[in-house]
Amino acid sequence: MVRLLAKLLIRDRENTSDPAVRQAYGTLCGAVGIALNALLFAAKYLAGAITGSIAVMADAFNNLSDAGSSLITLVGFRISGKRNDSEHPFGHGRLEYIAGLIVSMIIILMGFDLGRDSVKKIFAPEPVSFSLLSLGILCASILVKLYMAMYNRAIGRRIHSVAMAATAMDSLSDVVATSAVLVSTLVGRFTGVNIDAWVGALVSVMILRAGYCAARDTISPLLGNPPDPEFVRQVEEIVKSYAPVRGIHDLVVHDYGAGRVMISLHAEVSADGDLMELHDVIDTIERRLSRELKCQAVIHMDPVNTDDEATTQARERVTRLLRDRLHPGVTVHDFRMVTGPTHTNVIFDAVIPLEIDRSEEQLKTEIRKLVQEMDSTWFAVVTVDRPYADMQ
């Protein structure tokens, strides 16, 4: 159904890198989610009222919270698609994450409320009647929720949406919860054992877990996730494909929502190259990154001395030393040497992996000591960097 609606309603639907197409997919899935969850709520509420089952009622209100979640997601997609303005120069893309966070809070509150009612029923149980209508509604609900999980997951992957991935996870948890309610109904019918309130409590725990997972997955991009390794690989591949570029470092990716990615990096070029020609190459790379990866790029040229064999060998020695003694992932850049009458200043930046949990000053002291052990006439003037992207 969603695929058919997308075919009918979304222009250029295959171009998911277009923010307008992405917003249209989010709006469509949100609208379908509202409609389906509202229907499930009405049907389960009716079944719960007929049978007196707290578990069915809990599942019904779970679907009502899902309808509210779909509404917030829909609104979030609509607002996140707004153009940038003077107050928000980077656009409104992160509102999609905020919408997901609001959804998770609603889910958690609903879970607490239903858990409280279930605990009351455990200590004061009430009889539950069997109904073929409620049985049919629960079976239909499982099928509908499986369908919702599949289309939300598929489209979420297609448009790279954290909010829709969280919605798919919530739908899968609903399948498990409704299956538990179905089992409790059948157990009560064929054994006479009333486990309705206990299943209601179990459903509330599942709802709380879904809310926690949704909150975790939406808070993470707000705080700042590491960039997608495939995106980093593409950036490296494009930049290094130009002959004047000898290497890159200090790649930083700022994600302000889909279609609003900004990157900055340092490109190493020969110190003897023609400045105007090099500048033209850098401009060309920036335009290509923008065109192919849909991002705004700022590239800083780093001149390196490629003809001084002594400096090249010294850089290789220092790099090997730090990888052997500190961490195999250490990299070195902006390496140069200034020789004086009594000692040689070895000046460089060292990129230290985040797994090394030591302060910047501790690392500087340790690196200076290691370099001086290697050559007593060398004094390391080191700047410690931390990686913002996993680069090879």
CSV table of N, CA, C and O in Angstrom, one decimal, residues 250-344:
chain,number,residue,atom,x,y,z
A,250,ASP,N,42.4,15.7,9.5
A,250,ASP,CA,41.5,16.6,10.2
A,250,ASP,C,40.1,16.7,9.5
A,250,ASP,O,39.6,17.8,9.3
A,251,LEU,N,39.6,15.6,9.0
A,251,LEU,CA,38.2,15.6,8.4
A,251,LEU,C,37.2,15.7,9.5
A,251,LEU,O,37.2,14.9,10.5
A,252,VAL,N,36.3,16.7,9.4
A,252,VAL,CA,35.2,16.9,10.4
A,252,VAL,C,33.9,17.0,9.6
A,252,VAL,O,33.8,17.7,8.6
A,253,VAL,N,32.9,16.2,10.0
A,253,VAL,CA,31.6,16.2,9.4
A,253,VAL,C,30.6,16.7,10.4
A,253,VAL,O,30.4,16.2,11.5
A,254,HIS,N,29.9,17.8,10.0
A,254,HIS,CA,28.8,18.3,10.8
A,254,HIS,C,27.5,18.0,10.1
A,254,HIS,O,27.2,18.4,9.0
A,255,ASP,N,26.6,17.2,10.8
A,255,ASP,CA,25.4,16.8,10.3
A,255,ASP,C,24.2,17.6,10.9
A,255,ASP,O,24.0,17.5,12.1
A,256,TYR,N,23.6,18.4,10.1
A,256,TYR,CA,22.5,19.2,10.6
A,256,TYR,C,21.1,18.7,10.1
A,256,TYR,O,20.2,19.4,9.9
A,257,GLY,N,21.1,17.4,9.8
A,257,GLY,CA,19.9,16.7,9.3
A,257,GLY,C,20.1,16.4,7.8
A,257,GLY,O,21.1,16.8,7.2
A,258,ALA,N,19.2,15.5,7.3
A,258,ALA,CA,19.4,15.0,5.9
A,258,ALA,C,19.5,16.2,4.9
A,258,ALA,O,18.7,17.2,5.0
A,259,GLY,N,20.5,16.1,4.0
A,259,GLY,CA,20.7,17.1,3.0
A,259,GLY,C,21.3,18.4,3.5
A,259,GLY,O,21.5,19.4,2.8
A,260,ARG,N,21.8,18.4,4.8
A,260,ARG,CA,22.4,19.6,5.4
A,260,ARG,C,23.7,19.1,6.1
A,260,ARG,O,23.8,19.2,7.3
A,261,VAL,N,24.6,18.6,5.3
A,261,VAL,CA,25.9,18.1,5.8
A,261,VAL,C,27.0,19.1,5.4
A,261,VAL,O,27.1,19.5,4.2
A,262,MET,N,27.8,19.5,6.4
A,262,MET,CA,29.0,20.3,6.1
A,262,MET,C,30.3,19.6,6.5
A,262,MET,O,30.3,18.9,7.6
A,263,ILE,N,31.3,19.7,5.7
A,263,ILE,CA,32.5,19.0,6.0
A,263,ILE,C,33.7,20.0,5.9
A,263,ILE,O,33.6,20.9,5.1
A,264,SER,N,34.7,19.7,6.7
A,264,SER,CA,36.0,20.5,6.5
A,264,SER,C,37.1,19.5,6.6
A,264,SER,O,37.0,18.5,7.3
A,265,LEU,N,38.2,19.8,5.9
A,265,LEU,CA,39.3,18.9,6.0
A,265,LEU,C,40.6,19.6,5.6
A,265,LEU,O,40.5,20.7,5.0
A,266,HIS,N,41.8,19.0,5.9
A,266,HIS,CA,43.0,19.6,5.4
A,266,HIS,C,43.6,18.7,4.3
A,266,HIS,O,43.7,17.5,4.5
A,267,ALA,N,44.0,19.3,3.2
A,267,ALA,CA,44.6,18.5,2.1
A,267,ALA,C,46.0,18.9,2.0
A,267,ALA,O,46.4,20.1,1.9
A,268,GLU,N,46.9,17.9,2.1
A,268,GLU,CA,48.3,18.1,2.0
A,268,GLU,C,48.8,18.2,0.5
A,268,GLU,O,48.4,17.4,-0.3
A,269,VAL,N,49.4,19.3,0.2
A,269,VAL,CA,49.9,19.6,-1.1
A,269,VAL,C,51.4,20.0,-1.0
A,269,VAL,O,51.9,20.4,0.0
A,270,SER,N,52.1,19.9,-2.2
A,270,SER,CA,53.5,20.2,-2.2
A,270,SER,C,53.8,21.7,-1.9
A,270,SER,O,53.1,22.6,-2.4
A,271,ALA,N,54.7,21.9,-1.0
A,271,ALA,CA,55.1,23.3,-0.6
A,271,ALA,C,55.7,24.0,-1.8
A,271,ALA,O,55.7,25.3,-1.9
A,272,ASP,N,56.2,23.3,-2.8
A,272,ASP,CA,56.8,23.9,-4.0
A,272,ASP,C,55.8,24.2,-5.2
A,272,ASP,O,56.2,24.7,-6.2
A,273,GLY,N,54.6,23.8,-5.0
A,273,GLY,CA,53.6,23.9,-6.0
A,273,GLY,C,53.2,25.3,-6.3
A,273,GLY,O,53.4,26.2,-5.4
A,274,ASP,N,52.6,25.6,-7.5
A,274,ASP,CA,52.1,26.9,-7.8
A,274,ASP,C,50.8,27.2,-7.0
A,274,ASP,O,49.8,26.4,-7.1
A,275,LEU,N,50.8,28.3,-6.2
A,275,LEU,CA,49.7,28.5,-5.3
A,275,LEU,C,48.4,28.7,-6.1
A,275,LEU,O,47.3,28.1,-5.6
A,276,MET,N,48.3,29.4,-7.2
A,276,MET,CA,47.1,29.6,-7.9
A,276,MET,C,46.6,28.3,-8.5
A,276,MET,O,45.4,28.0,-8.5
A,277,GLU,N,47.5,27.5,-9.0
A,277,GLU,CA,47.0,26.2,-9.6
A,277,GLU,C,46.5,25.3,-8.5
A,277,GLU,O,45.5,24.6,-8.7
A,278,LEU,N,47.2,25.3,-7.3
A,278,LEU,CA,46.7,24.4,-6.2
A,278,LEU,C,45.3,24.9,-5.7
A,278,LEU,O,44.5,24.1,-5.4
A,279,HIS,N,45.2,26.2,-5.7
A,279,HIS,CA,43.9,26.8,-5.2
A,279,HIS,C,42.8,26.4,-6.2
A,279,HIS,O,41.7,26.1,-5.8
A,280,ASP,N,43.1,26.4,-7.5
A,280,ASP,CA,42.1,26.0,-8.5
A,280,ASP,C,41.7,24.5,-8.3
A,280,ASP,O,40.5,24.2,-8.4
A,281,VAL,N,42.7,23.7,-8.0
A,281,VAL,CA,42.4,22.2,-7.8
A,281,VAL,C,41.5,22.1,-6.5
A,281,VAL,O,40.5,21.3,-6.5
A,282,ILE,N,41.8,22.8,-5.5
A,282,ILE,CA,41.0,22.7,-4.2
A,282,ILE,C,39.6,23.2,-4.5
A,282,ILE,O,38.6,22.5,-4.0
A,283,ASP,N,39.4,24.2,-5.2
A,283,ASP,CA,38.0,24.7,-5.6
A,283,ASP,C,37.3,23.6,-6.4
A,283,ASP,O,36.1,23.4,-6.2
A,284,THR,N,38.0,23.0,-7.3
A,284,THR,CA,37.3,21.9,-8.1
A,284,THR,C,36.9,20.8,-7.2
A,284,THR,O,35.8,20.2,-7.4
A,285,ILE,N,37.7,20.4,-6.2
A,285,ILE,CA,37.4,19.3,-5.3
A,285,ILE,C,36.2,19.7,-4.5
A,285,ILE,O,35.2,18.9,-4.3
A,286,GLU,N,36.1,20.9,-4.0
A,286,GLU,CA,35.0,21.4,-3.2
A,286,GLU,C,33.7,21.3,-4.0
A,286,GLU,O,32.7,20.8,-3.5
A,287,ARG,N,33.7,21.7,-5.2
A,287,ARG,CA,32.5,21.7,-6.1
A,287,ARG,C,32.1,20.2,-6.3
A,287,ARG,O,30.9,19.9,-6.3
A,288,ARG,N,33.1,19.4,-6.5
A,288,ARG,CA,32.7,18.0,-6.8
A,288,ARG,C,32.1,17.3,-5.6
A,288,ARG,O,31.2,16.5,-5.7
A,289,LEU,N,32.7,17.6,-4.4
A,289,LEU,CA,32.1,17.0,-3.2
A,289,LEU,C,30.7,17.5,-3.0
A,289,LEU,O,29.8,16.7,-2.6
A,290,SER,N,30.4,18.7,-3.3
A,290,SER,CA,29.1,19.3,-3.2
A,290,SER,C,28.1,18.6,-4.1
A,290,SER,O,27.0,18.3,-3.8
A,291,ARG,N,28.6,18.4,-5.3
A,291,ARG,CA,27.7,17.8,-6.4
A,291,ARG,C,27.5,16.4,-6.1
A,291,ARG,O,26.3,15.9,-6.3
A,292,GLU,N,28.5,15.6,-5.8
A,292,GLU,CA,28.3,14.1,-5.7
A,292,GLU,C,27.8,13.6,-4.3
A,292,GLU,O,27.1,12.6,-4.2
A,293,LEU,N,28.2,14.3,-3.3
A,293,LEU,CA,27.9,13.9,-1.9
A,293,LEU,C,26.9,14.8,-1.2
A,293,LEU,O,26.5,14.5,-0.1
A,294,LYS,N,26.4,15.8,-1.9
A,294,LYS,CA,25.4,16.7,-1.4
A,294,LYS,C,25.8,17.3,-0.1
A,294,LYS,O,25.0,17.2,0.9
A,295,CYS,N,27.0,17.8,0.0
A,295,CYS,CA,27.5,18.5,1.2
A,295,CYS,C,28.2,19.7,0.8
A,295,CYS,O,28.6,20.0,-0.3
A,296,GLN,N,28.3,20.6,1.8
A,296,GLN,CA,29.2,21.8,1.7
A,296,GLN,C,30.5,21.5,2.2
A,296,GLN,O,30.7,21.1,3.4
A,297,ALA,N,31.6,21.8,1.4
A,297,ALA,CA,32.9,21.4,1.8
A,297,ALA,C,33.8,22.6,1.9
A,297,ALA,O,33.7,23.5,1.1
A,298,VAL,N,34.7,22.7,2.9
A,298,VAL,CA,35.7,23.7,3.1
A,298,VAL,C,37.0,23.0,3.3
A,298,VAL,O,37.2,22.1,4.2
A,299,ILE,N,38.0,23.2,2.4
A,299,ILE,CA,39.2,22.5,2.4
A,299,ILE,C,40.4,23.5,2.6
A,299,ILE,O,40.5,24.5,2.0
A,300,HIS,N,41.2,23.2,3.6
A,300,HIS,CA,42.4,24.0,4.0
A,300,HIS,C,43.6,23.3,3.3
A,300,HIS,O,43.8,22.1,3.5
A,301,MET,N,44.4,24.1,2.6
A,301,MET,CA,45.6,23.5,2.0
A,301,MET,C,46.7,23.5,3.0
A,301,MET,O,47.0,24.5,3.7
A,302,ASP,N,47.4,22.3,3.2
A,302,ASP,CA,48.5,22.2,4.1
A,302,ASP,C,49.8,21.9,3.2
A,302,ASP,O,49.9,20.9,2.6
A,303,PRO,N,50.7,22.9,3.1
A,303,PRO,CA,51.9,22.7,2.3
A,303,PRO,C,52.9,21.7,3.1
A,303,PRO,O,53.1,21.9,4.3
A,304,VAL,N,53.3,20.7,2.4
A,304,VAL,CA,54.3,19.8,3.0
A,304,VAL,C,55.5,19.7,2.1
A,304,VAL,O,55.5,19.8,0.9
A,305,ASN,N,56.7,19.5,2.7
A,305,ASN,CA,57.9,19.5,2.0
A,305,ASN,C,58.2,18.0,1.6
A,305,ASN,O,58.5,17.2,2.4
A,306,THR,N,58.0,17.7,0.3
A,306,THR,CA,58.1,16.3,-0.2
A,306,THR,C,59.5,16.0,-0.7
A,306,THR,O,59.7,14.8,-1.0
A,307,ASP,N,60.4,17.0,-0.8
A,307,ASP,CA,61.7,16.8,-1.4
A,307,ASP,C,62.8,16.5,-0.4
A,307,ASP,O,63.9,16.2,-0.7
A,308,ASP,N,62.5,16.8,0.9
A,308,ASP,CA,63.5,16.7,1.9
A,308,ASP,C,63.5,15.2,2.5
A,308,ASP,O,62.6,14.9,3.3
A,309,GLU,N,64.5,14.4,2.1
A,309,GLU,CA,64.5,13.0,2.4
A,309,GLU,C,64.7,12.8,3.9
A,309,GLU,O,64.0,11.9,4.6
A,310,ALA,N,65.4,13.7,4.6
A,310,ALA,CA,65.7,13.6,6.0
A,310,ALA,C,64.4,13.8,6.8
A,310,ALA,O,64.1,13.1,7.8
A,311,THR,N,63.6,14.8,6.4
A,311,THR,CA,62.3,15.1,7.1
A,311,THR,C,61.3,13.9,6.8
A,311,THR,O,60.6,13.5,7.8
A,312,THR,N,61.3,13.4,5.6
A,312,THR,CA,60.4,12.3,5.3
A,312,THR,C,60.7,11.1,6.2
A,312,THR,O,59.9,10.4,6.8
A,313,GLN,N,62.0,10.8,6.3
A,313,GLN,CA,62.4,9.6,7.1
A,313,GLN,C,62.2,9.8,8.6
A,313,GLN,O,61.7,8.9,9.3
A,314,ALA,N,62.4,11.1,9.1
A,314,ALA,CA,62.1,11.4,10.5
A,314,ALA,C,60.6,11.2,10.8
A,314,ALA,O,60.2,10.7,11.8
A,315,ARG,N,59.8,11.7,9.9
A,315,ARG,CA,58.3,11.5,10.1
A,315,ARG,C,57.9,10.0,10.1
A,315,ARG,O,57.2,9.6,11.0
A,316,GLU,N,58.5,9.2,9.3
A,316,GLU,CA,58.2,7.8,9.3
A,316,GLU,C,58.7,7.2,10.6
A,316,GLU,O,58.0,6.3,11.2
A,317,ARG,N,59.8,7.6,11.1
A,317,ARG,CA,60.4,7.0,12.4
A,317,ARG,C,59.5,7.4,13.5
A,317,ARG,O,59.1,6.5,14.4
A,318,VAL,N,59.0,8.7,13.6
A,318,VAL,CA,58.2,9.1,14.7
A,318,VAL,C,56.8,8.4,14.6
A,318,VAL,O,56.3,8.0,15.7
A,319,THR,N,56.3,8.3,13.4
A,319,THR,CA,55.0,7.6,13.3
A,319,THR,C,55.1,6.2,13.8
A,319,THR,O,54.2,5.7,14.5
A,320,ARG,N,56.1,5.4,13.3
A,320,ARG,CA,56.3,4.0,13.8
A,320,ARG,C,56.4,4.0,15.3
A,320,ARG,O,55.9,3.1,16.0
A,321,LEU,N,57.2,4.9,15.9
A,321,LEU,CA,57.4,4.9,17.3
A,321,LEU,C,56.1,5.0,18.1
A,321,LEU,O,55.8,4.3,19.0
A,322,LEU,N,55.3,6.0,17.7
A,322,LEU,CA,54.0,6.3,18.4
A,322,LEU,C,53.0,5.1,18.2
A,322,LEU,O,52.3,4.8,19.1
A,323,ARG,N,53.1,4.5,17.0
A,323,ARG,CA,52.2,3.4,16.8
A,323,ARG,C,52.6,2.2,17.6
A,323,ARG,O,51.7,1.4,18.1
A,324,ASP,N,53.9,2.0,17.8
A,324,ASP,CA,54.4,0.9,18.6
A,324,ASP,C,54.1,1.1,20.1
A,324,ASP,O,53.8,0.1,20.8
A,325,ARG,N,54.3,2.3,20.5
A,325,ARG,CA,54.3,2.6,22.0
A,325,ARG,C,53.0,3.1,22.5
A,325,ARG,O,52.7,3.0,23.7
A,326,LEU,N,52.2,3.8,21.7
A,326,LEU,CA,50.9,4.3,22.1
A,326,LEU,C,49.7,3.5,21.6
A,326,LEU,O,49.0,3.0,22.4
A,327,HIS,N,49.6,3.5,20.3
A,327,HIS,CA,48.4,2.8,19.7
A,327,HIS,C,48.6,2.7,18.2
A,327,HIS,O,49.1,3.6,17.6
A,328,PRO,N,48.3,1.5,17.6
A,328,PRO,CA,48.5,1.3,16.2
A,328,PRO,C,47.7,2.3,15.3
A,328,PRO,O,48.0,2.4,14.1
A,329,GLY,N,46.7,2.9,15.9
A,329,GLY,CA,45.9,3.9,15.1
A,329,GLY,C,46.4,5.3,15.0
A,329,GLY,O,45.8,6.2,14.4
A,330,VAL,N,47.5,5.6,15.7
A,330,VAL,CA,48.0,7.0,15.7
A,330,VAL,C,48.5,7.4,14.3
A,330,VAL,O,49.1,6.6,13.6
A,331,THR,N,48.2,8.6,14.0
A,331,THR,CA,48.7,9.2,12.7
A,331,THR,C,49.4,10.5,13.0
A,331,THR,O,49.1,11.2,14.0
A,332,VAL,N,50.3,10.9,12.1
A,332,VAL,CA,51.1,12.1,12.3
A,332,VAL,C,50.9,13.0,11.0
A,332,VAL,O,51.0,12.5,9.9
A,333,HIS,N,50.7,14.3,11.2
A,333,HIS,CA,50.7,15.2,10.0
A,333,HIS,C,51.3,16.5,10.4
A,333,HIS,O,51.6,16.8,11.5
A,334,ASP,N,51.4,17.4,9.4
A,334,ASP,CA,52.0,18.7,9.5
A,334,ASP,C,53.4,18.6,10.2
A,334,ASP,O,53.8,19.3,11.1
A,335,PHE,N,54.2,17.6,9.7
A,335,PHE,CA,55.5,17.3,10.3
A,335,PHE,C,56.6,18.2,9.6
A,335,PHE,O,56.7,18.3,8.4
A,336,ARG,N,57.4,18.9,10.5
A,336,ARG,CA,58.5,19.7,10.0
A,336,ARG,C,59.6,19.7,11.1
A,336,ARG,O,59.3,19.4,12.3
A,337,MET,N,60.8,20.1,10.7
A,337,MET,CA,61.9,20.1,11.6
A,337,MET,C,62.7,21.4,11.5
A,337,MET,O,62.9,21.9,10.4
A,338,VAL,N,63.0,21.9,12.6
A,338,VAL,CA,63.8,23.2,12.7
A,338,VAL,C,65.1,22.9,13.5
A,338,VAL,O,65.1,22.6,14.7
A,339,THR,N,66.2,22.9,12.8
A,339,THR,CA,67.5,22.5,13.4
A,339,THR,C,68.2,23.7,14.0
A,339,THR,O,68.3,24.8,13.3
A,340,GLY,N,68.7,23.6,15.2
A,340,GLY,CA,69.4,24.6,15.9
A,340,GLY,C,70.8,24.1,16.3
A,340,GLY,O,71.1,23.0,16.1
A,341,PRO,N,71.6,25.0,16.9
A,341,PRO,CA,73.0,24.6,17.3
A,341,PRO,C,73.0,23.5,18.4
A,341,PRO,O,74.0,22.8,18.5
A,342,THR,N,72.0,23.5,19.3
A,342,THR,CA,72.0,22.5,20.4
A,342,THR,C,71.0,21.4,20.3
A,342,THR,O,71.2,20.3,20.8
A,343,HIS,N,69.9,21.7,19.6
A,343,HIS,CA,68.9,20.6,19.5
A,343,HIS,C,68.0,20.9,18.2
A,343,HIS,O,68.1,22.0,17.6
A,344,THR,N,67.2,20.0,17.9
A,344,THR,CA,66.3,20.1,16.7
A,344,THR,C,64.8,20.0,17.2
A,344,THR,O,64.5,19.1,17.9
